[in-house]
């Protein structure tokens, strides 16, 4: 199958439905994007950013990778953050993890997954930083708690980027949030780790 026609059919139907409910929607949106949110989430197919917060195209700038990591030297993620903060002027950066994350589970196993084990090293660092919190838990609890701890760690990483530090220095109003999504019931939870200024970073 060279063309995946069923996908194009769905796309045409989707665009027609939106245009029917909101005539001129795409024309207006094509002239500018002004999203208030940058979403940094997992690539997992069960965690589609716009859909789970029920926001239409144009509302969320999105970066996704395996296990929603913000790696200090990842130019891809850093460029997304810079564009979102400096050009789009988003007000909120959301790091959203999810329970049942395959990346987190794999990081708790022996490293035998090939290339991806190099990426998962960053999660193993989070394990090492939090050995006290994780010891004594059964494997299922460990995975759930690590999903949360990983989000908290990535929130700190976002806050420590030069881009976010500079934005705060320049007086920009910018909050960084840590959320977790339950793929079992579709519900989001705020991990109460929101950072709004450099002084807050110490808390996490
Ligand atoms: Co995941």
mmCIF file with all atom_site columns, C-alpha atoms and ligand atoms in Angstrom:
data_model
loop_
_atom_site.group_PDB
_atom_site.id
_atom_site.type_symbol
_atom_site.label_atom_id
_atom_site.label_alt_id
_atom_site.label_comp_id
_atom_site.label_asym_id
_atom_site.label_entity_id
_atom_site.label_seq_id
_atom_site.pdbx_PDB_ins_code
_atom_site.Cartn_x
_atom_site.Cartn_y
_atom_site.Cartn_z
_atom_site.occupancy
_atom_site.B_iso_or_equiv
_atom_site.pdbx_formal_charge
_atom_site.auth_seq_id
_atom_site.auth_comp_id
_atom_site.auth_asym_id
_atom_site.auth_atom_id
_atom_site.pdbx_PDB_model_num
ATOM   1   C  CA  . UNK A 1 1   ? 0.000   0.000  0.000  1.00 0.00 ? 1   UNK A CA  1
ATOM   2   C  CA  . UNK A 1 2   ? 1.768   3.125  -1.238 1.00 0.00 ? 2   UNK A CA  1
ATOM   3   C  CA  . UNK A 1 3   ? -0.650  5.894  -0.446 1.00 0.00 ? 3   UNK A CA  1
ATOM   4   C  CA  . UNK A 1 4   ? -2.486  5.037  2.812  1.00 0.00 ? 4   UNK A CA  1
ATOM   5   C  CA  . UNK A 1 5   ? -5.727  6.293  1.241  1.00 0.00 ? 5   UNK A CA  1
ATOM   6   C  CA  . UNK A 1 6   ? -7.790  5.641  4.364  1.00 0.00 ? 6   UNK A CA  1
ATOM   7   C  CA  . UNK A 1 7   ? -5.671  8.171  6.255  1.00 0.00 ? 7   UNK A CA  1
ATOM   8   C  CA  . UNK A 1 8   ? -6.232  10.831 3.577  1.00 0.00 ? 8   UNK A CA  1
ATOM   9   C  CA  . UNK A 1 9   ? -9.951  10.070 3.594  1.00 0.00 ? 9   UNK A CA  1
ATOM   10  C  CA  . UNK A 1 10  ? -10.051 10.592 7.341  1.00 0.00 ? 10  UNK A CA  1
ATOM   11  C  CA  . UNK A 1 11  ? -8.091  13.829 6.975  1.00 0.00 ? 11  UNK A CA  1
ATOM   12  C  CA  . UNK A 1 12  ? -10.508 15.200 4.367  1.00 0.00 ? 12  UNK A CA  1
ATOM   13  C  CA  . UNK A 1 13  ? -13.466 14.331 6.576  1.00 0.00 ? 13  UNK A CA  1
ATOM   14  C  CA  . UNK A 1 14  ? -11.810 15.870 9.646  1.00 0.00 ? 14  UNK A CA  1
ATOM   15  C  CA  . UNK A 1 15  ? -11.018 19.134 7.824  1.00 0.00 ? 15  UNK A CA  1
ATOM   16  C  CA  . UNK A 1 16  ? -14.543 19.295 6.384  1.00 0.00 ? 16  UNK A CA  1
ATOM   17  C  CA  . UNK A 1 17  ? -16.091 18.782 9.842  1.00 0.00 ? 17  UNK A CA  1
ATOM   18  C  CA  . UNK A 1 18  ? -14.029 21.556 11.397 1.00 0.00 ? 18  UNK A CA  1
ATOM   19  C  CA  . UNK A 1 19  ? -14.778 23.943 8.524  1.00 0.00 ? 19  UNK A CA  1
ATOM   20  C  CA  . UNK A 1 20  ? -18.492 23.108 8.822  1.00 0.00 ? 20  UNK A CA  1
ATOM   21  C  CA  . UNK A 1 21  ? -18.573 23.874 12.551 1.00 0.00 ? 21  UNK A CA  1
ATOM   22  C  CA  . UNK A 1 22  ? -16.313 26.889 12.321 1.00 0.00 ? 22  UNK A CA  1
ATOM   23  C  CA  . UNK A 1 23  ? -16.228 28.382 8.795  1.00 0.00 ? 23  UNK A CA  1
ATOM   24  C  CA  . UNK A 1 24  ? -12.903 30.072 8.036  1.00 0.00 ? 24  UNK A CA  1
ATOM   25  C  CA  . UNK A 1 25  ? -11.111 28.194 10.840 1.00 0.00 ? 25  UNK A CA  1
ATOM   26  C  CA  . UNK A 1 26  ? -8.148  27.117 8.717  1.00 0.00 ? 26  UNK A CA  1
ATOM   27  C  CA  . UNK A 1 27  ? -7.883  30.416 6.881  1.00 0.00 ? 27  UNK A CA  1
ATOM   28  C  CA  . UNK A 1 28  ? -7.650  32.323 10.166 1.00 0.00 ? 28  UNK A CA  1
ATOM   29  C  CA  . UNK A 1 29  ? -5.188  29.826 11.629 1.00 0.00 ? 29  UNK A CA  1
ATOM   30  C  CA  . UNK A 1 30  ? -2.963  29.895 8.558  1.00 0.00 ? 30  UNK A CA  1
ATOM   31  C  CA  . UNK A 1 31  ? -2.213  33.577 9.154  1.00 0.00 ? 31  UNK A CA  1
ATOM   32  C  CA  . UNK A 1 32  ? -0.678  33.156 12.599 1.00 0.00 ? 32  UNK A CA  1
ATOM   33  C  CA  . UNK A 1 33  ? -0.111  30.801 15.495 1.00 0.00 ? 33  UNK A CA  1
ATOM   34  C  CA  . UNK A 1 34  ? -0.254  32.158 19.025 1.00 0.00 ? 34  UNK A CA  1
ATOM   35  C  CA  . UNK A 1 35  ? -0.316  29.168 21.355 1.00 0.00 ? 35  UNK A CA  1
ATOM   36  C  CA  . UNK A 1 36  ? -0.200  29.786 25.075 1.00 0.00 ? 36  UNK A CA  1
ATOM   37  C  CA  . UNK A 1 37  ? 1.255   26.368 25.862 1.00 0.00 ? 37  UNK A CA  1
ATOM   38  C  CA  . UNK A 1 38  ? 4.347   24.363 25.051 1.00 0.00 ? 38  UNK A CA  1
ATOM   39  C  CA  . UNK A 1 39  ? 3.738   20.673 25.663 1.00 0.00 ? 39  UNK A CA  1
ATOM   40  C  CA  . UNK A 1 40  ? 6.702   18.365 26.200 1.00 0.00 ? 40  UNK A CA  1
ATOM   41  C  CA  . UNK A 1 41  ? 5.334   14.850 26.278 1.00 0.00 ? 41  UNK A CA  1
ATOM   42  C  CA  . UNK A 1 42  ? 6.045   11.206 25.524 1.00 0.00 ? 42  UNK A CA  1
ATOM   43  C  CA  . UNK A 1 43  ? 5.883   9.861  21.969 1.00 0.00 ? 43  UNK A CA  1
ATOM   44  C  CA  . UNK A 1 44  ? 3.505   7.128  23.174 1.00 0.00 ? 44  UNK A CA  1
ATOM   45  C  CA  . UNK A 1 45  ? 0.557   6.883  20.753 1.00 0.00 ? 45  UNK A CA  1
ATOM   46  C  CA  . UNK A 1 46  ? -1.862  6.826  23.689 1.00 0.00 ? 46  UNK A CA  1
ATOM   47  C  CA  . UNK A 1 47  ? -0.877  10.306 24.859 1.00 0.00 ? 47  UNK A CA  1
ATOM   48  C  CA  . UNK A 1 48  ? -1.773  12.722 22.021 1.00 0.00 ? 48  UNK A CA  1
ATOM   49  C  CA  . UNK A 1 49  ? -1.242  16.240 23.375 1.00 0.00 ? 49  UNK A CA  1
ATOM   50  C  CA  . UNK A 1 50  ? -4.130  18.194 21.834 1.00 0.00 ? 50  UNK A CA  1
ATOM   51  C  CA  . UNK A 1 51  ? -6.686  15.442 22.179 1.00 0.00 ? 51  UNK A CA  1
ATOM   52  C  CA  . UNK A 1 52  ? -6.274  14.732 25.880 1.00 0.00 ? 52  UNK A CA  1
ATOM   53  C  CA  . UNK A 1 53  ? -6.649  18.394 26.805 1.00 0.00 ? 53  UNK A CA  1
ATOM   54  C  CA  . UNK A 1 54  ? -9.357  18.850 24.171 1.00 0.00 ? 54  UNK A CA  1
ATOM   55  C  CA  . UNK A 1 55  ? -7.683  21.816 22.475 1.00 0.00 ? 55  UNK A CA  1
ATOM   56  C  CA  . UNK A 1 56  ? -7.913  22.527 18.730 1.00 0.00 ? 56  UNK A CA  1
ATOM   57  C  CA  . UNK A 1 57  ? -5.021  23.120 16.302 1.00 0.00 ? 57  UNK A CA  1
ATOM   58  C  CA  . UNK A 1 58  ? -3.227  26.370 17.079 1.00 0.00 ? 58  UNK A CA  1
ATOM   59  C  CA  . UNK A 1 59  ? -3.444  26.134 20.856 1.00 0.00 ? 59  UNK A CA  1
ATOM   60  C  CA  . UNK A 1 60  ? -0.491  23.907 21.791 1.00 0.00 ? 60  UNK A CA  1
ATOM   61  C  CA  . UNK A 1 61  ? 3.103   23.894 20.556 1.00 0.00 ? 61  UNK A CA  1
ATOM   62  C  CA  . UNK A 1 62  ? 4.312   20.320 20.927 1.00 0.00 ? 62  UNK A CA  1
ATOM   63  C  CA  . UNK A 1 63  ? 7.547   18.428 21.398 1.00 0.00 ? 63  UNK A CA  1
ATOM   64  C  CA  . UNK A 1 64  ? 7.453   14.699 22.049 1.00 0.00 ? 64  UNK A CA  1
ATOM   65  C  CA  . UNK A 1 65  ? 10.124  12.096 22.574 1.00 0.00 ? 65  UNK A CA  1
ATOM   66  C  CA  . UNK A 1 66  ? 10.466  8.792  24.368 1.00 0.00 ? 66  UNK A CA  1
ATOM   67  C  CA  . UNK A 1 67  ? 9.733   9.324  28.068 1.00 0.00 ? 67  UNK A CA  1
ATOM   68  C  CA  . UNK A 1 68  ? 9.333   13.112 27.751 1.00 0.00 ? 68  UNK A CA  1
ATOM   69  C  CA  . UNK A 1 69  ? 12.977  13.890 28.468 1.00 0.00 ? 69  UNK A CA  1
ATOM   70  C  CA  . UNK A 1 70  ? 14.575  17.321 28.458 1.00 0.00 ? 70  UNK A CA  1
ATOM   71  C  CA  . UNK A 1 71  ? 18.244  16.528 27.960 1.00 0.00 ? 71  UNK A CA  1
ATOM   72  C  CA  . UNK A 1 72  ? 20.627  19.426 28.627 1.00 0.00 ? 72  UNK A CA  1
ATOM   73  C  CA  . UNK A 1 73  ? 22.325  19.126 25.227 1.00 0.00 ? 73  UNK A CA  1
ATOM   74  C  CA  . UNK A 1 74  ? 19.393  17.994 23.059 1.00 0.00 ? 74  UNK A CA  1
ATOM   75  C  CA  . UNK A 1 75  ? 19.375  20.695 20.365 1.00 0.00 ? 75  UNK A CA  1
ATOM   76  C  CA  . UNK A 1 76  ? 16.054  19.482 19.068 1.00 0.00 ? 76  UNK A CA  1
ATOM   77  C  CA  . UNK A 1 77  ? 14.241  19.965 22.367 1.00 0.00 ? 77  UNK A CA  1
ATOM   78  C  CA  . UNK A 1 78  ? 16.198  23.125 23.240 1.00 0.00 ? 78  UNK A CA  1
ATOM   79  C  CA  . UNK A 1 79  ? 15.335  24.682 19.877 1.00 0.00 ? 79  UNK A CA  1
ATOM   80  C  CA  . UNK A 1 80  ? 11.657  23.942 20.453 1.00 0.00 ? 80  UNK A CA  1
ATOM   81  C  CA  . UNK A 1 81  ? 11.847  25.576 23.883 1.00 0.00 ? 81  UNK A CA  1
ATOM   82  C  CA  . UNK A 1 82  ? 13.670  28.602 22.482 1.00 0.00 ? 82  UNK A CA  1
ATOM   83  C  CA  . UNK A 1 83  ? 11.213  29.113 19.640 1.00 0.00 ? 83  UNK A CA  1
ATOM   84  C  CA  . UNK A 1 84  ? 8.240   28.646 21.967 1.00 0.00 ? 84  UNK A CA  1
ATOM   85  C  CA  . UNK A 1 85  ? 9.562   31.054 24.591 1.00 0.00 ? 85  UNK A CA  1
ATOM   86  C  CA  . UNK A 1 86  ? 11.348  33.699 22.506 1.00 0.00 ? 86  UNK A CA  1
ATOM   87  C  CA  . UNK A 1 87  ? 9.183   33.835 19.389 1.00 0.00 ? 87  UNK A CA  1
ATOM   88  C  CA  . UNK A 1 88  ? 5.764   32.435 20.268 1.00 0.00 ? 88  UNK A CA  1
ATOM   89  C  CA  . UNK A 1 89  ? 5.903   33.833 23.820 1.00 0.00 ? 89  UNK A CA  1
ATOM   90  C  CA  . UNK A 1 90  ? 4.113   30.889 25.403 1.00 0.00 ? 90  UNK A CA  1
ATOM   91  C  CA  . UNK A 1 91  ? 3.072   31.484 29.009 1.00 0.00 ? 91  UNK A CA  1
ATOM   92  C  CA  . UNK A 1 92  ? 3.221   27.878 30.143 1.00 0.00 ? 92  UNK A CA  1
ATOM   93  C  CA  . UNK A 1 93  ? 5.581   24.971 29.525 1.00 0.00 ? 93  UNK A CA  1
ATOM   94  C  CA  . UNK A 1 94  ? 4.060   21.638 30.462 1.00 0.00 ? 94  UNK A CA  1
ATOM   95  C  CA  . UNK A 1 95  ? 6.130   18.510 30.925 1.00 0.00 ? 95  UNK A CA  1
ATOM   96  C  CA  . UNK A 1 96  ? 3.617   15.688 30.780 1.00 0.00 ? 96  UNK A CA  1
ATOM   97  C  CA  . UNK A 1 97  ? 4.578   12.111 31.626 1.00 0.00 ? 97  UNK A CA  1
ATOM   98  C  CA  . UNK A 1 98  ? 2.265   9.152  31.805 1.00 0.00 ? 98  UNK A CA  1
ATOM   99  C  CA  . UNK A 1 99  ? 1.845   6.052  33.915 1.00 0.00 ? 99  UNK A CA  1
ATOM   100 C  CA  . UNK A 1 100 ? 2.663   2.835  32.079 1.00 0.00 ? 100 UNK A CA  1
ATOM   101 C  CA  . UNK A 1 101 ? 5.459   4.547  30.109 1.00 0.00 ? 101 UNK A CA  1
ATOM   102 C  CA  . UNK A 1 102 ? 7.443   1.947  28.171 1.00 0.00 ? 102 UNK A CA  1
ATOM   103 C  CA  . UNK A 1 103 ? 10.581  4.090  28.332 1.00 0.00 ? 103 UNK A CA  1
ATOM   104 C  CA  . UNK A 1 104 ? 10.404  4.268  32.109 1.00 0.00 ? 104 UNK A CA  1
ATOM   105 C  CA  . UNK A 1 105 ? 9.753   0.531  32.377 1.00 0.00 ? 105 UNK A CA  1
ATOM   106 C  CA  . UNK A 1 106 ? 12.657  -0.253 30.058 1.00 0.00 ? 106 UNK A CA  1
ATOM   107 C  CA  . UNK A 1 107 ? 14.948  1.962  32.141 1.00 0.00 ? 107 UNK A CA  1
ATOM   108 C  CA  . UNK A 1 108 ? 14.171  -0.187 35.172 1.00 0.00 ? 108 UNK A CA  1
ATOM   109 C  CA  . UNK A 1 109 ? 15.140  -3.335 33.303 1.00 0.00 ? 109 UNK A CA  1
ATOM   110 C  CA  . UNK A 1 110 ? 18.582  -4.542 32.321 1.00 0.00 ? 110 UNK A CA  1
ATOM   111 C  CA  . UNK A 1 111 ? 19.981  -2.464 29.453 1.00 0.00 ? 111 UNK A CA  1
ATOM   112 C  CA  . UNK A 1 112 ? 19.436  -4.755 26.494 1.00 0.00 ? 112 UNK A CA  1
ATOM   113 C  CA  . UNK A 1 113 ? 17.314  -2.695 24.129 1.00 0.00 ? 113 UNK A CA  1
ATOM   114 C  CA  . UNK A 1 114 ? 19.968  -1.533 21.681 1.00 0.00 ? 114 UNK A CA  1
ATOM   115 C  CA  . UNK A 1 115 ? 20.495  2.102  20.694 1.00 0.00 ? 115 UNK A CA  1
ATOM   116 C  CA  . UNK A 1 116 ? 17.665  3.335  22.876 1.00 0.00 ? 116 UNK A CA  1
ATOM   117 C  CA  . UNK A 1 117 ? 19.547  2.281  26.007 1.00 0.00 ? 117 UNK A CA  1
ATOM   118 C  CA  . UNK A 1 118 ? 21.722  5.359  25.490 1.00 0.00 ? 118 UNK A CA  1
ATOM   119 C  CA  . UNK A 1 119 ? 18.613  7.550  25.650 1.00 0.00 ? 119 UNK A CA  1
ATOM   120 C  CA  . UNK A 1 120 ? 17.273  5.640  28.638 1.00 0.00 ? 120 UNK A CA  1
ATOM   121 C  CA  . UNK A 1 121 ? 20.503  6.379  30.517 1.00 0.00 ? 121 UNK A CA  1
ATOM   122 C  CA  . UNK A 1 122 ? 18.950  9.733  31.382 1.00 0.00 ? 122 UNK A CA  1
ATOM   123 C  CA  . UNK A 1 123 ? 16.118  7.958  33.176 1.00 0.00 ? 123 UNK A CA  1
ATOM   124 C  CA  . UNK A 1 124 ? 18.609  5.716  34.936 1.00 0.00 ? 124 UNK A CA  1
ATOM   125 C  CA  . UNK A 1 125 ? 20.228  8.917  36.220 1.00 0.00 ? 125 UNK A CA  1
ATOM   126 C  CA  . UNK A 1 126 ? 16.831  9.860  37.691 1.00 0.00 ? 126 UNK A CA  1
ATOM   127 C  CA  . UNK A 1 127 ? 16.749  6.428  39.377 1.00 0.00 ? 127 UNK A CA  1
ATOM   128 C  CA  . UNK A 1 128 ? 20.187  7.064  40.840 1.00 0.00 ? 128 UNK A CA  1
ATOM   129 C  CA  . UNK A 1 129 ? 19.212  10.529 42.123 1.00 0.00 ? 129 UNK A CA  1
ATOM   130 C  CA  . UNK A 1 130 ? 16.153  9.040  43.847 1.00 0.00 ? 130 UNK A CA  1
ATOM   131 C  CA  . UNK A 1 131 ? 17.330  5.692  45.176 1.00 0.00 ? 131 UNK A CA  1
ATOM   132 C  CA  . UNK A 1 132 ? 15.864  6.405  48.618 1.00 0.00 ? 132 UNK A CA  1
ATOM   133 C  CA  . UNK A 1 133 ? 12.380  7.077  47.212 1.00 0.00 ? 133 UNK A CA  1
ATOM   134 C  CA  . UNK A 1 134 ? 12.409  3.982  45.024 1.00 0.00 ? 134 UNK A CA  1
ATOM   135 C  CA  . UNK A 1 135 ? 13.905  1.355  47.325 1.00 0.00 ? 135 UNK A CA  1
ATOM   136 C  CA  . UNK A 1 136 ? 11.442  -0.865 49.133 1.00 0.00 ? 136 UNK A CA  1
ATOM   137 C  CA  . UNK A 1 137 ? 8.714   -0.441 46.492 1.00 0.00 ? 137 UNK A CA  1
ATOM   138 C  CA  . UNK A 1 138 ? 7.424   -3.344 44.412 1.00 0.00 ? 138 UNK A CA  1
ATOM   139 C  CA  . UNK A 1 139 ? 8.234   -3.170 40.671 1.00 0.00 ? 139 UNK A CA  1
ATOM   140 C  CA  . UNK A 1 140 ? 4.817   -1.748 39.745 1.00 0.00 ? 140 UNK A CA  1
ATOM   141 C  CA  . UNK A 1 141 ? 5.010   0.984  42.378 1.00 0.00 ? 141 UNK A CA  1
ATOM   142 C  CA  . UNK A 1 142 ? 8.588   1.710  41.345 1.00 0.00 ? 142 UNK A CA  1
ATOM   143 C  CA  . UNK A 1 143 ? 7.523   2.256  37.744 1.00 0.00 ? 143 UNK A CA  1
ATOM   144 C  CA  . UNK A 1 144 ? 4.657   4.579  38.758 1.00 0.00 ? 144 UNK A CA  1
ATOM   145 C  CA  . UNK A 1 145 ? 6.791   6.616  41.149 1.00 0.00 ? 145 UNK A CA  1
ATOM   146 C  CA  . UNK A 1 146 ? 9.607   6.823  38.613 1.00 0.00 ? 146 UNK A CA  1
ATOM   147 C  CA  . UNK A 1 147 ? 7.167   8.173  35.996 1.00 0.00 ? 147 UNK A CA  1
ATOM   148 C  CA  . UNK A 1 148 ? 6.380   10.995 38.447 1.00 0.00 ? 148 UNK A CA  1
ATOM   149 C  CA  . UNK A 1 149 ? 9.996   11.590 39.544 1.00 0.00 ? 149 UNK A CA  1
ATOM   150 C  CA  . UNK A 1 150 ? 11.060  11.730 35.917 1.00 0.00 ? 150 UNK A CA  1
ATOM   151 C  CA  . UNK A 1 151 ? 8.555   14.510 35.204 1.00 0.00 ? 151 UNK A CA  1
ATOM   152 C  CA  . UNK A 1 152 ? 9.786   16.471 38.229 1.00 0.00 ? 152 UNK A CA  1
ATOM   153 C  CA  . UNK A 1 153 ? 13.387  16.067 37.056 1.00 0.00 ? 153 UNK A CA  1
ATOM   154 C  CA  . UNK A 1 154 ? 12.536  17.223 33.529 1.00 0.00 ? 154 UNK A CA  1
ATOM   155 C  CA  . UNK A 1 155 ? 10.694  20.256 34.901 1.00 0.00 ? 155 UNK A CA  1
ATOM   156 C  CA  . UNK A 1 156 ? 13.933  21.206 36.664 1.00 0.00 ? 156 UNK A CA  1
ATOM   157 C  CA  . UNK A 1 157 ? 15.835  20.647 33.429 1.00 0.00 ? 157 UNK A CA  1
ATOM   158 C  CA  . UNK A 1 158 ? 13.469  22.977 31.538 1.00 0.00 ? 158 UNK A CA  1
ATOM   159 C  CA  . UNK A 1 159 ? 13.896  25.614 34.244 1.00 0.00 ? 159 UNK A CA  1
ATOM   160 C  CA  . UNK A 1 160 ? 17.674  25.372 34.067 1.00 0.00 ? 160 UNK A CA  1
ATOM   161 C  CA  . UNK A 1 161 ? 17.889  25.909 30.314 1.00 0.00 ? 161 UNK A CA  1
ATOM   162 C  CA  . UNK A 1 162 ? 19.539  29.185 29.326 1.00 0.00 ? 162 UNK A CA  1
ATOM   163 C  CA  . UNK A 1 163 ? 16.375  30.068 27.413 1.00 0.00 ? 163 UNK A CA  1
ATOM   164 C  CA  . UNK A 1 164 ? 14.048  29.882 30.417 1.00 0.00 ? 164 UNK A CA  1
ATOM   165 C  CA  . UNK A 1 165 ? 16.594  31.465 32.762 1.00 0.00 ? 165 UNK A CA  1
ATOM   166 C  CA  . UNK A 1 166 ? 17.003  34.362 30.347 1.00 0.00 ? 166 UNK A CA  1
ATOM   167 C  CA  . UNK A 1 167 ? 13.255  34.773 29.927 1.00 0.00 ? 167 UNK A CA  1
ATOM   168 C  CA  . UNK A 1 168 ? 12.802  35.091 33.687 1.00 0.00 ? 168 UNK A CA  1
ATOM   169 C  CA  . UNK A 1 169 ? 15.746  37.482 33.895 1.00 0.00 ? 169 UNK A CA  1
ATOM   170 C  CA  . UNK A 1 170 ? 14.016  39.656 31.295 1.00 0.00 ? 170 UNK A CA  1
ATOM   171 C  CA  . UNK A 1 171 ? 10.814  39.681 33.315 1.00 0.00 ? 171 UNK A CA  1
ATOM   172 C  CA  . UNK A 1 172 ? 8.773   37.287 31.182 1.00 0.00 ? 172 UNK A CA  1
ATOM   173 C  CA  . UNK A 1 173 ? 5.821   35.621 32.852 1.00 0.00 ? 173 UNK A CA  1
ATOM   174 C  CA  . UNK A 1 174 ? 6.482   31.941 32.325 1.00 0.00 ? 174 UNK A CA  1
ATOM   175 C  CA  . UNK A 1 175 ? 5.408   28.914 34.349 1.00 0.00 ? 175 UNK A CA  1
ATOM   176 C  CA  . UNK A 1 176 ? 6.779   25.403 34.041 1.00 0.00 ? 176 UNK A CA  1
ATOM   177 C  CA  . UNK A 1 177 ? 4.375   22.639 35.061 1.00 0.00 ? 177 UNK A CA  1
ATOM   178 C  CA  . UNK A 1 178 ? 4.773   18.918 35.739 1.00 0.00 ? 178 UNK A CA  1
ATOM   179 C  CA  . UNK A 1 179 ? 1.767   16.762 34.924 1.00 0.00 ? 179 UNK A CA  1
ATOM   180 C  CA  . UNK A 1 180 ? 1.110   13.049 34.627 1.00 0.00 ? 180 UNK A CA  1
ATOM   181 C  CA  . UNK A 1 181 ? -1.517  11.309 32.523 1.00 0.00 ? 181 UNK A CA  1
ATOM   182 C  CA  . UNK A 1 182 ? -3.268  8.067  33.385 1.00 0.00 ? 182 UNK A CA  1
ATOM   183 C  CA  . UNK A 1 183 ? -3.640  5.996  30.226 1.00 0.00 ? 183 UNK A CA  1
ATOM   184 C  CA  . UNK A 1 184 ? -6.065  3.752  32.151 1.00 0.00 ? 184 UNK A CA  1
ATOM   185 C  CA  . UNK A 1 185 ? -8.767  6.405  32.608 1.00 0.00 ? 185 UNK A CA  1
ATOM   186 C  CA  . UNK A 1 186 ? -7.763  9.411  30.481 1.00 0.00 ? 186 UNK A CA  1
ATOM   187 C  CA  . UNK A 1 187 ? -7.260  11.691 33.468 1.00 0.00 ? 187 UNK A CA  1
ATOM   188 C  CA  . UNK A 1 188 ? -4.453  14.217 33.926 1.00 0.00 ? 188 UNK A CA  1
ATOM   189 C  CA  . UNK A 1 189 ? -2.940  14.978 37.319 1.00 0.00 ? 189 UNK A CA  1
ATOM   190 C  CA  . UNK A 1 190 ? -0.911  18.034 38.302 1.00 0.00 ? 190 UNK A CA  1
ATOM   191 C  CA  . UNK A 1 191 ? 2.174   16.937 40.233 1.00 0.00 ? 191 UNK A CA  1
ATOM   192 C  CA  . UNK A 1 192 ? 2.182   20.253 42.062 1.00 0.00 ? 192 UNK A CA  1
ATOM   193 C  CA  . UNK A 1 193 ? 5.689   21.066 40.979 1.00 0.00 ? 193 UNK A CA  1
ATOM   194 C  CA  . UNK A 1 194 ? 4.987   24.313 39.130 1.00 0.00 ? 194 UNK A CA  1
ATOM   195 C  CA  . UNK A 1 195 ? 7.933   26.671 38.863 1.00 0.00 ? 195 UNK A CA  1
ATOM   196 C  CA  . UNK A 1 196 ? 7.355   30.338 38.084 1.00 0.00 ? 196 UNK A CA  1
ATOM   197 C  CA  . UNK A 1 197 ? 10.727  31.919 38.940 1.00 0.00 ? 197 UNK A CA  1
ATOM   198 C  CA  . UNK A 1 198 ? 14.346  30.861 39.552 1.00 0.00 ? 198 UNK A CA  1
ATOM   199 C  CA  . UNK A 1 199 ? 13.824  30.877 43.340 1.00 0.00 ? 199 UNK A CA  1
ATOM   200 C  CA  . UNK A 1 200 ? 11.235  28.091 43.034 1.00 0.00 ? 200 UNK A CA  1
ATOM   201 C  CA  . UNK A 1 201 ? 13.689  25.665 41.479 1.00 0.00 ? 201 UNK A CA  1
ATOM   202 C  CA  . UNK A 1 202 ? 15.219  24.706 44.819 1.00 0.00 ? 202 UNK A CA  1
ATOM   203 C  CA  . UNK A 1 203 ? 11.898  23.111 45.809 1.00 0.00 ? 203 UNK A CA  1
ATOM   204 C  CA  . UNK A 1 204 ? 12.328  20.373 43.237 1.00 0.00 ? 204 UNK A CA  1
HETATM 205 CO CO1 . LIG B 2 .   ? 5.928   6.962  27.502 1.00 0.00 ? 1   LIG B CO1 1
#
